[in-house]
mmCIF file of C-alpha atoms in Angstrom:
data_model
loop_
_atom_site.group_PDB
_atom_site.id
_atom_site.type_symbol
_atom_site.label_atom_id
_atom_site.label_comp_id
_atom_site.label_asym_id
_atom_site.label_seq_id
_atom_site.Cartn_x
_atom_site.Cartn_y
_atom_site.Cartn_z
ATOM 1 C CA UNK A 1 -2.614 20.724 -5.526
ATOM 2 C CA UNK A 2 -0.460 18.573 -7.493
ATOM 3 C CA UNK A 3 -1.519 15.159 -7.537
ATOM 4 C CA UNK A 4 2.145 13.670 -7.067
ATOM 5 C CA UNK A 5 2.609 15.788 -3.888
ATOM 6 C CA UNK A 6 -0.606 14.242 -2.591
ATOM 7 C CA UNK A 7 0.493 10.700 -3.378
ATOM 8 C CA UNK A 8 3.713 11.315 -1.718
ATOM 9 C CA UNK A 9 2.043 12.652 1.315
ATOM 10 C CA UNK A 10 -0.034 9.482 1.475
ATOM 11 C CA UNK A 11 3.066 7.258 1.152
ATOM 12 C CA UNK A 12 4.535 9.118 4.039
ATOM 13 C CA UNK A 13 1.621 8.879 6.249
ATOM 14 C CA UNK A 14 1.393 5.125 5.476
ATOM 15 C CA UNK A 15 5.006 4.486 6.210
ATOM 16 C CA UNK A 16 4.648 6.262 9.658
ATOM 17 C CA UNK A 17 1.433 4.021 10.307
ATOM 18 C CA UNK A 18 3.331 0.911 9.516
ATOM 19 C CA UNK A 19 6.353 2.198 11.700
ATOM 20 C CA UNK A 20 3.941 2.865 14.822
ATOM 21 C CA UNK A 21 2.758 -0.648 14.166
ATOM 22 C CA UNK A 22 6.560 -2.069 14.449
ATOM 23 C CA UNK A 23 6.769 -0.130 17.641
ATOM 24 C CA UNK A 24 3.327 -1.695 19.152
ATOM 25 C CA UNK A 25 3.683 -5.164 17.882
ATOM 26 C CA UNK A 26 4.736 -7.505 20.432
ATOM 27 C CA UNK A 27 5.146 -10.621 17.871
ATOM 28 C CA UNK A 28 8.693 -10.635 16.469
ATOM 29 C CA UNK A 29 7.313 -11.776 13.062
ATOM 30 C CA UNK A 30 4.733 -9.168 12.802
ATOM 31 C CA UNK A 31 7.647 -6.418 13.578
ATOM 32 C CA UNK A 32 9.353 -7.973 10.694
ATOM 33 C CA UNK A 33 6.368 -7.806 8.305
ATOM 34 C CA UNK A 34 5.593 -4.333 9.310
ATOM 35 C CA UNK A 35 9.129 -3.018 9.022
ATOM 36 C CA UNK A 36 9.123 -4.615 5.476
ATOM 37 C CA UNK A 37 5.848 -2.972 4.761
ATOM 38 C CA UNK A 38 7.116 0.503 5.926
ATOM 39 C CA UNK A 39 10.342 -0.053 3.516
ATOM 40 C CA UNK A 40 8.111 -0.845 0.885
ATOM 41 C CA UNK A 41 6.217 2.264 1.366
ATOM 42 C CA UNK A 42 9.486 4.317 1.311
ATOM 43 C CA UNK A 43 10.470 2.455 -1.805
ATOM 44 C CA UNK A 44 7.125 3.556 -3.366
ATOM 45 C CA UNK A 45 7.469 7.205 -2.329
ATOM 46 C CA UNK A 46 10.972 7.073 -4.253
ATOM 47 C CA UNK A 47 9.207 6.041 -7.314
ATOM 48 C CA UNK A 48 6.656 8.608 -6.973
ATOM 49 C CA UNK A 49 9.286 11.356 -6.602
ATOM 50 C CA UNK A 50 10.804 10.078 -9.793
ATOM 51 C CA UNK A 51 7.631 10.210 -11.466
ATOM 52 C CA UNK A 52 6.895 13.646 -10.281
ATOM 53 C CA UNK A 53 10.460 14.805 -11.627
ATOM 54 C CA UNK A 54 9.662 12.979 -15.154
ATOM 55 C CA UNK A 55 6.370 14.861 -15.258
ATOM 56 C CA UNK A 56 7.511 18.144 -13.978
ATOM 57 C CA UNK A 57 7.043 19.915 -16.962
ATOM 58 C CA UNK A 58 3.341 18.732 -17.276
ATOM 59 C CA UNK A 59 1.013 20.218 -14.665
ATOM 60 C CA UNK A 60 -1.154 17.825 -13.016
ATOM 61 C CA UNK A 61 -3.084 19.826 -10.674
ATOM 62 C CA UNK A 62 -6.566 18.984 -9.316
ATOM 63 C CA UNK A 63 -8.002 22.413 -8.449
ATOM 64 C CA UNK A 64 -10.489 21.180 -5.706
ATOM 65 C CA UNK A 65 -8.159 18.770 -4.130
ATOM 66 C CA UNK A 66 -7.670 19.550 -0.429
ATOM 67 C CA UNK A 67 -4.596 18.594 1.451
ATOM 68 C CA UNK A 68 -6.783 16.815 3.921
ATOM 69 C CA UNK A 69 -7.985 14.379 1.183
ATOM 70 C CA UNK A 70 -4.137 13.425 0.708
ATOM 71 C CA UNK A 71 -3.848 12.005 4.358
ATOM 72 C CA UNK A 72 -3.877 8.344 4.767
ATOM 73 C CA UNK A 73 -6.817 7.400 6.954
ATOM 74 C CA UNK A 74 -6.621 3.885 7.921
ATOM 75 C CA UNK A 75 -10.049 2.042 8.473
ATOM 76 C CA UNK A 76 -8.469 0.469 11.623
ATOM 77 C CA UNK A 77 -6.356 2.237 14.418
ATOM 78 C CA UNK A 78 -3.028 0.460 14.910
ATOM 79 C CA UNK A 79 -4.380 -0.957 18.241
ATOM 80 C CA UNK A 80 -7.527 -2.245 16.483
ATOM 81 C CA UNK A 81 -5.370 -3.839 13.764
ATOM 82 C CA UNK A 82 -3.216 -5.770 16.150
ATOM 83 C CA UNK A 83 -6.487 -7.022 17.884
ATOM 84 C CA UNK A 84 -7.676 -8.158 14.353
ATOM 85 C CA UNK A 85 -4.777 -10.486 14.330
ATOM 86 C CA UNK A 86 -7.144 -13.246 15.517
ATOM 87 C CA UNK A 87 -9.377 -12.834 12.307
ATOM 88 C CA UNK A 88 -6.573 -12.314 9.931
ATOM 89 C CA UNK A 89 -3.377 -14.038 11.425
ATOM 90 C CA UNK A 90 -1.006 -12.418 8.999
ATOM 91 C CA UNK A 91 -3.037 -9.122 8.524
ATOM 92 C CA UNK A 92 -2.773 -9.942 4.674
ATOM 93 C CA UNK A 93 -6.410 -8.798 4.158
ATOM 94 C CA UNK A 94 -5.761 -5.603 5.779
ATOM 95 C CA UNK A 95 -2.878 -4.718 3.524
ATOM 96 C CA UNK A 96 -4.787 -5.790 0.398
ATOM 97 C CA UNK A 97 -7.758 -3.728 1.385
ATOM 98 C CA UNK A 98 -5.533 -0.653 2.061
ATOM 99 C CA UNK A 99 -3.738 -0.871 -1.263
ATOM 100 C CA UNK A 100 -7.205 -1.464 -3.091
ATOM 101 C CA UNK A 101 -8.458 1.755 -1.354
ATOM 102 C CA UNK A 102 -5.588 3.663 -2.611
ATOM 103 C CA UNK A 103 -6.243 2.355 -6.193
ATOM 104 C CA UNK A 104 -10.053 3.305 -5.906
ATOM 105 C CA UNK A 105 -8.886 6.783 -4.419
ATOM 106 C CA UNK A 106 -6.965 7.696 -7.495
ATOM 107 C CA UNK A 107 -9.278 6.194 -10.020
ATOM 108 C CA UNK A 108 -12.200 8.252 -8.379
ATOM 109 C CA UNK A 109 -9.992 11.484 -8.512
ATOM 110 C CA UNK A 110 -9.335 10.857 -12.146
ATOM 111 C CA UNK A 111 -13.233 10.830 -12.884
ATOM 112 C CA UNK A 112 -13.389 14.207 -11.329
ATOM 113 C CA UNK A 113 -10.529 15.768 -13.363
ATOM 114 C CA UNK A 114 -11.438 18.236 -15.938
ATOM 115 C CA UNK A 115 -7.833 18.431 -17.255
ATOM 116 C CA UNK A 116 -6.948 15.578 -19.386
ATOM 117 C CA UNK A 117 -3.187 15.652 -18.084
ATOM 118 C CA UNK A 118 -4.259 15.458 -14.448
ATOM 119 C CA UNK A 119 -6.619 12.523 -15.271
ATOM 120 C CA UNK A 120 -3.736 10.735 -17.144
ATOM 121 C CA UNK A 121 -1.579 11.276 -14.123
ATOM 122 C CA UNK A 122 -3.954 10.074 -11.582
ATOM 123 C CA UNK A 123 -4.737 7.036 -13.613
ATOM 124 C CA UNK A 124 -0.777 6.445 -13.869
ATOM 125 C CA UNK A 125 -0.940 6.812 -9.905
ATOM 126 C CA UNK A 126 -3.831 4.178 -9.758
ATOM 127 C CA UNK A 127 -1.611 1.911 -11.951
ATOM 128 C CA UNK A 128 1.579 2.503 -9.637
ATOM 129 C CA UNK A 129 -0.737 1.540 -6.676
ATOM 130 C CA UNK A 130 -1.574 -1.776 -8.442
ATOM 131 C CA UNK A 131 1.924 -2.518 -8.763
ATOM 132 C CA UNK A 132 2.675 -1.522 -5.303
ATOM 133 C CA UNK A 133 0.019 -4.189 -4.233
ATOM 134 C CA UNK A 134 1.651 -6.677 -6.264
ATOM 135 C CA UNK A 135 4.889 -5.875 -4.292
ATOM 136 C CA UNK A 136 3.102 -6.188 -0.977
ATOM 137 C CA UNK A 137 1.752 -9.693 -2.043
ATOM 138 C CA UNK A 138 5.574 -10.450 -2.989
ATOM 139 C CA UNK A 139 6.481 -9.548 0.817
ATOM 140 C CA UNK A 140 3.640 -11.637 2.274
ATOM 141 C CA UNK A 141 4.507 -14.614 -0.070
ATOM 142 C CA UNK A 142 8.195 -14.290 1.341
ATOM 143 C CA UNK A 143 7.044 -14.052 5.027
ATOM 144 C CA UNK A 144 4.777 -17.008 4.587
ATOM 145 C CA UNK A 145 7.199 -19.301 2.605
ATOM 146 C CA UNK A 146 8.469 -21.105 5.914
ATOM 147 C CA UNK A 147 4.946 -22.091 6.853
ATOM 148 C CA UNK A 148 4.000 -23.545 3.283
ATOM 149 C CA UNK A 149 5.578 -26.763 2.090
ATOM 150 C CA UNK A 150 4.605 -29.728 -0.266
ATOM 151 C CA UNK A 151 3.937 -32.884 2.378
ATOM 152 C CA UNK A 152 4.345 -35.290 -0.261
ATOM 153 C CA UNK A 153 5.836 -35.196 -3.849
ATOM 154 C CA UNK A 154 2.821 -37.482 -4.718
ATOM 155 C CA UNK A 155 0.248 -34.837 -3.935
ATOM 156 C CA UNK A 156 -0.024 -31.202 -4.651
ATOM 157 C CA UNK A 157 -1.556 -29.972 -1.394
ATOM 158 C CA UNK A 158 0.406 -27.427 0.630
ATOM 159 C CA UNK A 159 -0.951 -28.359 4.198
ATOM 160 C CA UNK A 160 -1.654 -31.755 5.642
ATOM 161 C CA UNK A 161 -5.361 -32.850 5.622
#
């Protein structure tokens, strides 16, 4: 299977997961957050499609890559994730863990790749996931901005003691 097709499938699955969370969430702020994350997955899919087009002449196939491996399998169901809000109020840790999981996934596949071009493509996907994680962090920073402020110009704390 082409590694880019695998990556694109994972992005599509993840977007569906976040859109399901938009539907299930009752907190308006979480609905906005999950909607932004779903949009981010869509943007990431478009970048992967462009990468695939640029790499079209170079085969990046992993022989033993099964389609089922390419499905995004969250470690928490949507209901479990929404219940987790008590431990992780903005669900930031979940998103970071998900992106780190994707980075590890591509690096581990790269170690198994016999073909050098496939290995390079998988490492490129791992780097792309790292950049995607940075984008997710920017979204969280944007969403959290109204809750952070400098109480006094004299001190550098962000929250009152």
